[in-house]
Short mmCIF file of N, CA and C in Angstrom, two decimals:
data_model
loop_
_atom_site.label_atom_id
_atom_site.label_comp_id
_atom_site.label_asym_id
_atom_site.label_seq_id
_atom_site.Cartn_x
_atom_site.Cartn_y
_atom_site.Cartn_z
N MET A 1 14.37 13.92 -9.11
CA MET A 1 13.20 13.76 -8.72
C MET A 1 12.73 12.39 -8.67
N LYS A 2 12.06 11.44 -8.00
CA LYS A 2 11.74 10.10 -8.10
C LYS A 2 10.13 9.69 -7.92
N LYS A 3 9.17 8.88 -8.34
CA LYS A 3 8.04 8.81 -8.04
C LYS A 3 8.20 7.42 -7.21
N VAL A 4 7.35 7.47 -6.04
CA VAL A 4 7.25 6.50 -5.17
C VAL A 4 5.82 5.76 -5.47
N GLU A 5 5.63 4.27 -5.04
CA GLU A 5 4.33 3.79 -4.99
C GLU A 5 4.16 3.00 -3.57
N LEU A 6 3.53 3.52 -2.45
CA LEU A 6 3.64 2.92 -1.47
C LEU A 6 2.28 2.14 -1.32
N ILE A 7 2.30 0.95 -0.82
CA ILE A 7 1.07 -0.17 -0.90
C ILE A 7 0.65 -0.19 0.71
N VAL A 8 -0.22 -0.18 1.12
CA VAL A 8 -0.64 -0.32 2.43
C VAL A 8 -1.78 -1.50 2.50
N THR A 9 -1.56 -2.33 3.32
CA THR A 9 -2.66 -3.26 3.55
C THR A 9 -2.71 -3.67 4.90
N LEU A 10 -3.88 -4.34 5.55
CA LEU A 10 -4.10 -4.89 6.48
C LEU A 10 -3.21 -5.84 6.94
N LYS A 11 -2.60 -6.52 8.15
CA LYS A 11 -1.90 -7.40 8.44
C LYS A 11 -2.73 -8.70 8.36
N PRO A 12 -2.41 -9.75 7.86
CA PRO A 12 -3.19 -10.97 7.53
C PRO A 12 -4.07 -11.66 8.57
N GLN A 13 -3.72 -11.15 10.03
CA GLN A 13 -4.39 -11.59 10.91
C GLN A 13 -5.62 -10.70 11.36
N VAL A 14 -5.87 -9.71 10.85
CA VAL A 14 -6.72 -8.60 11.31
C VAL A 14 -7.84 -8.81 9.88
N LEU A 15 -9.09 -8.85 10.79
CA LEU A 15 -10.52 -9.13 9.68
C LEU A 15 -10.65 -7.72 8.76
N ASP A 16 -10.68 -7.97 7.64
CA ASP A 16 -11.01 -7.14 6.42
C ASP A 16 -12.28 -6.80 6.34
N THR A 17 -13.27 -6.36 6.81
CA THR A 17 -14.59 -6.19 6.43
C THR A 17 -14.85 -5.65 5.23
N GLN A 18 -14.24 -4.88 4.87
CA GLN A 18 -14.25 -4.53 3.23
C GLN A 18 -14.36 -5.53 2.32
N GLY A 19 -13.16 -6.13 2.73
CA GLY A 19 -12.87 -7.22 1.79
C GLY A 19 -13.63 -8.40 1.87
N GLU A 20 -14.20 -8.94 2.91
CA GLU A 20 -15.15 -9.93 2.89
C GLU A 20 -16.35 -9.38 2.62
N ALA A 21 -16.96 -8.23 2.52
CA ALA A 21 -18.18 -7.55 1.91
C ALA A 21 -18.19 -7.85 0.09
N LEU A 22 -16.91 -7.36 -0.17
CA LEU A 22 -16.68 -7.56 -1.51
C LEU A 22 -16.87 -9.03 -2.03
N ASN A 23 -15.81 -10.00 -1.20
CA ASN A 23 -16.26 -11.19 -1.40
C ASN A 23 -17.64 -11.79 -1.41
N ARG A 24 -18.45 -11.46 -0.84
CA ARG A 24 -19.69 -11.90 -0.66
C ARG A 24 -20.46 -11.39 -2.04
N ALA A 25 -20.32 -10.30 -2.22
CA ALA A 25 -20.71 -9.55 -3.64
C ALA A 25 -20.29 -10.21 -4.87
N VAL A 26 -19.08 -10.69 -4.68
CA VAL A 26 -18.60 -11.08 -6.09
C VAL A 26 -19.16 -12.13 -6.09
N HIS A 27 -19.41 -13.05 -5.01
CA HIS A 27 -19.96 -14.37 -4.88
C HIS A 27 -21.53 -14.61 -5.42
N GLU A 28 -22.27 -13.51 -4.89
CA GLU A 28 -23.53 -13.23 -5.65
C GLU A 28 -23.36 -12.97 -6.91
N LEU A 29 -22.57 -12.48 -7.28
CA LEU A 29 -22.33 -12.39 -9.31
C LEU A 29 -21.99 -13.55 -9.99
N ASP A 30 -21.97 -14.68 -9.18
CA ASP A 30 -21.71 -16.07 -9.57
C ASP A 30 -20.32 -16.06 -9.96
N HIS A 31 -19.30 -15.40 -9.35
CA HIS A 31 -18.08 -15.64 -9.52
C HIS A 31 -17.23 -16.23 -8.48
N ASP A 32 -17.57 -17.59 -8.16
CA ASP A 32 -17.14 -18.31 -7.30
C ASP A 32 -15.44 -18.56 -7.35
N GLU A 33 -14.95 -18.41 -8.46
CA GLU A 33 -13.62 -18.56 -8.58
C GLU A 33 -12.85 -17.51 -7.87
N ILE A 34 -13.26 -16.46 -7.26
CA ILE A 34 -12.53 -15.45 -6.61
C ILE A 34 -12.68 -15.70 -5.20
N ASN A 35 -11.91 -15.37 -4.57
CA ASN A 35 -11.91 -15.65 -2.96
C ASN A 35 -10.96 -14.70 -2.17
N ASN A 36 -11.02 -14.61 -0.90
CA ASN A 36 -9.94 -13.77 -0.33
C ASN A 36 -9.42 -12.89 -0.72
N ILE A 37 -10.33 -11.77 -1.00
CA ILE A 37 -10.51 -10.50 -1.38
C ILE A 37 -9.86 -9.45 -0.01
N ARG A 38 -8.47 -8.94 -0.12
CA ARG A 38 -8.04 -7.79 0.85
C ARG A 38 -7.96 -6.62 0.29
N VAL A 39 -8.63 -5.51 0.99
CA VAL A 39 -8.68 -4.28 0.38
C VAL A 39 -7.38 -3.50 1.33
N GLY A 40 -6.54 -2.83 0.53
CA GLY A 40 -5.61 -1.71 0.88
C GLY A 40 -5.71 -0.39 0.35
N LYS A 41 -4.64 0.38 0.49
CA LYS A 41 -4.68 1.50 -0.32
C LYS A 41 -3.43 2.04 -0.90
N VAL A 42 -3.21 2.49 -2.01
CA VAL A 42 -2.23 2.67 -2.63
C VAL A 42 -1.61 4.30 -2.91
N LEU A 43 -0.44 4.54 -2.41
CA LEU A 43 -0.39 6.16 -2.66
C LEU A 43 0.87 6.41 -3.41
N TYR A 44 0.74 7.28 -4.34
CA TYR A 44 1.72 7.65 -5.13
C TYR A 44 2.07 9.19 -5.02
N PHE A 45 3.27 9.20 -4.51
CA PHE A 45 4.11 10.89 -4.49
C PHE A 45 5.60 10.79 -5.28
N ASP A 46 6.12 11.88 -5.50
CA ASP A 46 7.21 12.35 -5.91
C ASP A 46 8.04 12.57 -4.74
N ILE A 47 9.09 12.09 -4.82
CA ILE A 47 10.36 12.71 -3.73
C ILE A 47 11.44 13.21 -4.29
N ASP A 48 11.83 14.37 -3.87
CA ASP A 48 12.93 14.97 -4.54
C ASP A 48 14.12 15.02 -3.81
N GLU A 49 14.74 13.71 -4.03
CA GLU A 49 15.73 13.02 -3.82
C GLU A 49 16.33 11.72 -4.78
N THR A 50 17.56 11.72 -4.88
CA THR A 50 18.03 10.67 -5.97
C THR A 50 18.85 9.66 -5.25
N ASP A 51 19.02 9.66 -3.59
CA ASP A 51 20.01 8.89 -2.97
C ASP A 51 19.15 7.73 -2.28
N ASP A 52 19.39 6.54 -2.78
CA ASP A 52 18.51 5.62 -2.37
C ASP A 52 18.26 5.11 -0.94
N ALA A 53 19.42 5.54 -0.21
CA ALA A 53 19.57 5.46 1.39
C ALA A 53 18.48 6.11 1.94
N LYS A 54 18.54 7.38 1.52
CA LYS A 54 17.60 8.41 1.93
C LYS A 54 16.21 8.54 1.51
N ILE A 55 16.07 8.13 0.54
CA ILE A 55 14.67 7.80 -0.21
C ILE A 55 14.05 6.60 0.94
N ASP A 56 14.87 5.37 1.04
CA ASP A 56 14.08 4.61 2.07
C ASP A 56 14.23 4.91 3.37
N GLU A 57 14.85 6.03 3.89
CA GLU A 57 14.54 6.57 5.16
C GLU A 57 13.59 7.41 5.56
N SER A 58 13.26 7.96 4.20
CA SER A 58 12.19 8.97 4.22
C SER A 58 10.83 8.44 4.14
N VAL A 59 10.59 7.54 3.16
CA VAL A 59 9.66 6.62 2.81
C VAL A 59 9.13 5.79 4.11
N ARG A 60 10.04 5.18 5.03
CA ARG A 60 9.90 4.20 6.16
C ARG A 60 9.21 5.14 7.24
N GLN A 61 10.12 6.37 7.29
CA GLN A 61 9.60 7.09 8.48
C GLN A 61 8.27 7.81 8.35
N LEU A 62 8.07 8.31 7.38
CA LEU A 62 6.48 8.69 6.99
C LEU A 62 5.43 7.38 6.98
N SER A 63 6.12 6.17 6.33
CA SER A 63 4.87 5.01 6.46
C SER A 63 4.65 4.81 8.01
N GLU A 64 5.85 4.70 8.77
CA GLU A 64 5.32 4.28 10.18
C GLU A 64 4.91 5.36 11.17
N LYS A 65 5.14 6.83 10.66
CA LYS A 65 4.46 7.78 11.43
C LYS A 65 2.94 8.61 11.11
N LEU A 66 2.86 8.38 9.90
CA LEU A 66 1.85 9.06 9.24
C LEU A 66 0.72 8.01 8.27
N PHE A 67 1.50 7.45 7.25
CA PHE A 67 0.62 6.68 6.48
C PHE A 67 0.13 5.46 6.65
N THR A 68 0.62 4.87 7.77
CA THR A 68 0.23 3.40 8.43
C THR A 68 -0.29 3.43 9.65
N ASN A 69 -1.09 2.57 9.96
CA ASN A 69 -1.15 2.10 11.57
C ASN A 69 -0.39 0.81 11.61
N THR A 70 0.84 0.97 12.11
CA THR A 70 1.59 -0.31 12.27
C THR A 70 1.24 -1.43 12.97
N VAL A 71 0.19 -1.25 13.90
CA VAL A 71 -0.79 -1.97 14.90
C VAL A 71 -1.34 -2.98 14.11
N ILE A 72 -2.11 -2.33 12.97
CA ILE A 72 -2.70 -3.43 12.22
C ILE A 72 -2.50 -3.55 10.60
N GLU A 73 -1.51 -2.34 10.26
CA GLU A 73 -1.34 -2.17 8.80
C GLU A 73 0.30 -2.82 8.64
N THR A 74 0.33 -3.37 7.26
CA THR A 74 1.89 -3.58 6.84
C THR A 74 1.75 -2.68 5.65
N TYR A 75 3.35 -2.23 5.17
CA TYR A 75 3.52 -1.64 4.06
C TYR A 75 4.50 -1.93 3.23
N SER A 76 4.40 -2.00 1.95
CA SER A 76 5.84 -2.00 0.84
C SER A 76 5.94 -0.69 0.02
N TYR A 77 6.74 -0.79 -0.53
CA TYR A 77 7.16 0.56 -1.50
C TYR A 77 7.98 0.35 -2.56
N LYS A 78 7.70 0.74 -3.73
CA LYS A 78 8.72 0.78 -4.59
C LYS A 78 8.90 1.95 -5.63
N VAL A 79 10.18 2.67 -5.70
CA VAL A 79 10.65 3.62 -6.64
C VAL A 79 10.06 2.98 -8.16
N LEU A 80 9.22 3.98 -8.89
CA LEU A 80 8.61 3.59 -10.09
C LEU A 80 9.60 4.15 -11.32
N GLU A 81 9.98 5.50 -10.82
CA GLU A 81 10.43 6.01 -12.32
C GLU A 81 11.45 7.43 -11.76
N GLU A 82 12.06 7.81 -12.59
CA GLU A 82 12.78 9.35 -12.56
C GLU A 82 11.53 10.08 -13.11
N VAL A 83 11.29 11.16 -12.41
CA VAL A 83 10.36 12.37 -13.04
C VAL A 83 11.16 13.55 -13.42
N SER A 84 10.63 13.89 -14.52
CA SER A 84 11.33 14.73 -15.03
C SER A 84 10.59 16.19 -14.52
N GLN A 85 11.76 17.24 -14.26
CA GLN A 85 11.23 18.48 -13.55
C GLN A 85 10.73 19.76 -14.71
#
């Protein structure tokens, strides 16, 4: 069994209203060195599979059908560790 970290973000051309709001708030707190905040989501899950090709197939299929809106979002993932049972 392995642990997967899936990162989902808006595509660069999509307006990120949450990011814009945070950017304004950060500047109001006098942190002008911070810019271009983008908000996304991170999903962690265990997968009961050891074959890398099968892991890739499962993660891609679920990401494109369930975890992301591929019209406006993009995703990346990595296998973090082996999970002991």
